[in-house]
Amino acid sequence: MTSKERFVEIFRSQVTRPGAGELLAWLETTDFFEAPAGAKHHGAYPGGLVDHSLNVYDQLLIDLDARAYSMETRAVCALLHDVCKADAYHLEGRRRKNPDTGRWEDYRGYVFRDPLPMGHGEKSVFLIQRHMELSDEEALAIRWHMGAYDEAYRGGSRALGAAMDCCALVLALHQADMRASQEEKRERGTPHPYGGGAADGCAEGV
C-alpha cells in the first residue's frame, strides 16, 4: 500500500462529516500527495508531506492526552495539519559550491513560494474550512500545531498559551508533530538530494 493509498483509506474510514469527500477531492487537485514536507531537513523529497502527515497520525494515536478525543478528530488534525504546504514547494535548478571540491555545481532543489501567504497553521484551518467544518478544538490544535516555532508566538502573542490551557489537543498535536519530525530525520540520516533549497517560510522540523 502506498502512502497515498493509506492516507485515503484512513481519511475515508475515519472522517465522515459533511464536506469530507469534497475536501479529499480538492486535495487531489493539488500536489499534496507528491509534495515535500519541507525544502530541507525532514521530508524534503517527493511524497514527504503525505508521509509526514501519516507519521503524525501514528504518533497522535499513541498520545495519552489525545485519547480523550474521537478517532475522527485525531485523524482530521493529524492528516490535515499541514495542508497549507500544498502547492507551495517547487523544484528548480540551482547552483551551489561543493564544499569538498570547491567547484560550483548544478542541482535540483525545492524553493518555497506560497501562493496564499496567510501564515502556517491558520492557513491550514482556512483551507480545510473551505470544504469541511472543524470543531473549535480541532481548529485550535491545527492553528497552533507549530507551538513555540509559530511566528505569532515568537512575535509576542500570548494566544498559544491560552489555547494550550483550554484545549489539551493543542499540545498533543504539537508533540506528535515534533516526534514525527525527529523520527523522520533519524530514519533518513542524511539530507535528501532534493533538500537544501530556499527556506521553507516556516520553522523546519515542525
Short mmCIF file of C-alpha atoms in Angstrom, two decimals, residues 39-157:
data_model
loop_
_atom_site.label_atom_id
_atom_site.label_comp_id
_atom_site.label_asym_id
_atom_site.label_seq_id
_atom_site.Cartn_x
_atom_site.Cartn_y
_atom_site.Cartn_z
CA ALA A 39 12.65 22.41 1.47
CA LYS A 40 15.32 20.89 3.71
CA HIS A 41 15.66 18.63 6.76
CA HIS A 42 12.66 16.33 7.35
CA GLY A 43 10.54 15.17 4.45
CA ALA A 44 12.45 17.08 1.75
CA TYR A 45 11.58 14.63 -1.01
CA PRO A 46 8.60 13.96 -3.31
CA GLY A 47 5.82 12.48 -1.17
CA GLY A 48 7.38 13.70 2.06
CA LEU A 49 4.28 15.67 3.02
CA VAL A 50 1.89 12.74 2.97
CA ASP A 51 4.49 10.55 4.72
CA HIS A 52 4.86 13.16 7.46
CA SER A 53 1.09 13.53 7.84
CA LEU A 54 0.76 9.77 8.35
CA ASN A 55 3.63 9.74 10.84
CA VAL A 56 1.92 12.47 12.87
CA TYR A 57 -1.29 10.41 12.77
CA ASP A 58 0.57 7.36 14.12
CA GLN A 59 2.12 9.47 16.89
CA LEU A 60 -1.20 11.06 17.84
CA LEU A 61 -2.84 7.64 18.15
CA ILE A 62 -0.47 6.66 20.96
CA ASP A 63 -0.60 10.01 22.77
CA LEU A 64 -2.34 9.50 26.12
CA ASP A 65 -3.72 13.05 26.25
CA ALA A 66 -5.22 12.69 22.77
CA ARG A 67 -7.15 9.52 23.62
CA ALA A 68 -9.97 11.60 25.08
CA TYR A 69 -10.73 12.74 21.54
CA SER A 70 -12.56 10.77 18.87
CA MET A 71 -10.73 8.90 16.13
CA GLU A 72 -12.27 11.31 13.64
CA THR A 73 -10.86 14.34 15.43
CA ARG A 74 -7.41 12.78 15.68
CA ALA A 75 -7.46 11.85 12.00
CA VAL A 76 -8.59 15.32 10.97
CA CYS A 77 -5.90 17.08 13.00
CA ALA A 78 -3.01 14.79 12.10
CA LEU A 79 -3.73 14.20 8.43
CA LEU A 80 -4.65 17.80 7.62
CA HIS A 81 -2.47 19.94 9.88
CA ASP A 82 -0.03 20.75 7.05
CA VAL A 83 -2.37 21.16 4.07
CA CYS A 84 -1.03 24.73 3.97
CA LYS A 85 2.09 23.28 2.29
CA ALA A 86 0.25 22.01 -0.79
CA ASP A 87 1.31 23.79 -3.99
CA ALA A 88 3.95 25.79 -2.10
CA TYR A 89 7.17 23.92 -2.97
CA HIS A 90 8.71 23.99 -6.42
CA LEU A 91 11.67 22.04 -7.82
CA GLU A 92 14.08 24.34 -9.60
CA GLY A 93 17.59 24.23 -10.97
CA ARG A 94 20.02 25.89 -8.57
CA ARG A 95 23.76 26.40 -8.08
CA ARG A 96 25.89 25.62 -5.05
CA LYS A 97 29.56 25.35 -4.18
CA ASN A 98 30.74 21.83 -3.44
CA PRO A 99 32.49 22.02 -0.02
CA ASP A 100 34.78 19.11 -0.93
CA THR A 101 35.96 20.24 -4.37
CA GLY A 102 35.39 23.98 -4.14
CA ARG A 103 33.66 23.87 -7.51
CA TRP A 104 30.24 25.23 -8.38
CA GLU A 105 27.70 22.63 -9.43
CA ASP A 106 24.12 22.45 -10.64
CA TYR A 107 21.44 20.69 -8.58
CA ARG A 108 17.69 20.46 -8.27
CA GLY A 109 16.30 21.90 -5.06
CA TYR A 110 12.98 22.86 -3.55
CA VAL A 111 12.07 26.53 -3.34
CA PHE A 112 9.19 27.76 -1.16
CA ARG A 113 6.77 30.15 -2.87
CA ASP A 114 3.42 30.44 -1.10
CA PRO A 115 0.54 31.33 -3.45
CA LEU A 116 -1.56 32.33 -0.42
CA PRO A 117 0.75 33.84 2.25
CA MET A 118 -1.66 33.65 5.16
CA GLY A 119 0.66 32.02 7.68
CA HIS A 120 1.06 28.36 8.54
CA GLY A 121 -1.44 26.77 10.92
CA GLU A 122 -4.02 29.48 10.30
CA LYS A 123 -3.78 28.84 6.56
CA SER A 124 -4.44 25.12 7.08
CA VAL A 125 -7.56 25.97 9.10
CA PHE A 126 -8.75 28.34 6.38
CA LEU A 127 -8.22 25.82 3.58
CA ILE A 128 -9.91 22.97 5.45
CA GLN A 129 -12.95 25.07 6.32
CA ARG A 130 -13.48 25.99 2.70
CA HIS A 131 -14.77 22.43 2.37
CA MET A 132 -15.45 20.95 5.83
CA GLU A 133 -16.27 22.33 9.26
CA LEU A 134 -13.84 21.96 12.16
CA SER A 135 -14.71 21.89 15.83
CA ASP A 136 -13.24 24.68 17.94
CA GLU A 137 -10.69 22.29 19.45
CA GLU A 138 -9.65 20.93 16.05
CA ALA A 139 -9.19 24.46 14.74
CA LEU A 140 -7.12 25.45 17.78
CA ALA A 141 -4.90 22.37 17.52
CA ILE A 142 -4.22 22.84 13.81
CA ARG A 143 -3.75 26.60 14.17
CA TRP A 144 -1.14 26.22 16.89
CA HIS A 145 0.49 22.90 15.94
CA MET A 146 3.87 24.61 15.48
CA GLY A 147 3.93 25.56 19.14
CA ALA A 148 6.77 27.91 20.08
CA TYR A 149 8.03 27.84 16.47
CA ASP A 150 4.95 29.77 15.35
CA GLU A 151 5.71 33.27 14.10
CA ALA A 152 2.91 34.82 16.17
CA TYR A 153 4.30 33.31 19.37
CA ARG A 154 7.81 34.48 18.52
CA GLY A 155 6.34 37.92 17.95
CA GLY A 156 4.97 38.03 21.48
CA SER A 157 1.45 36.63 21.10
#
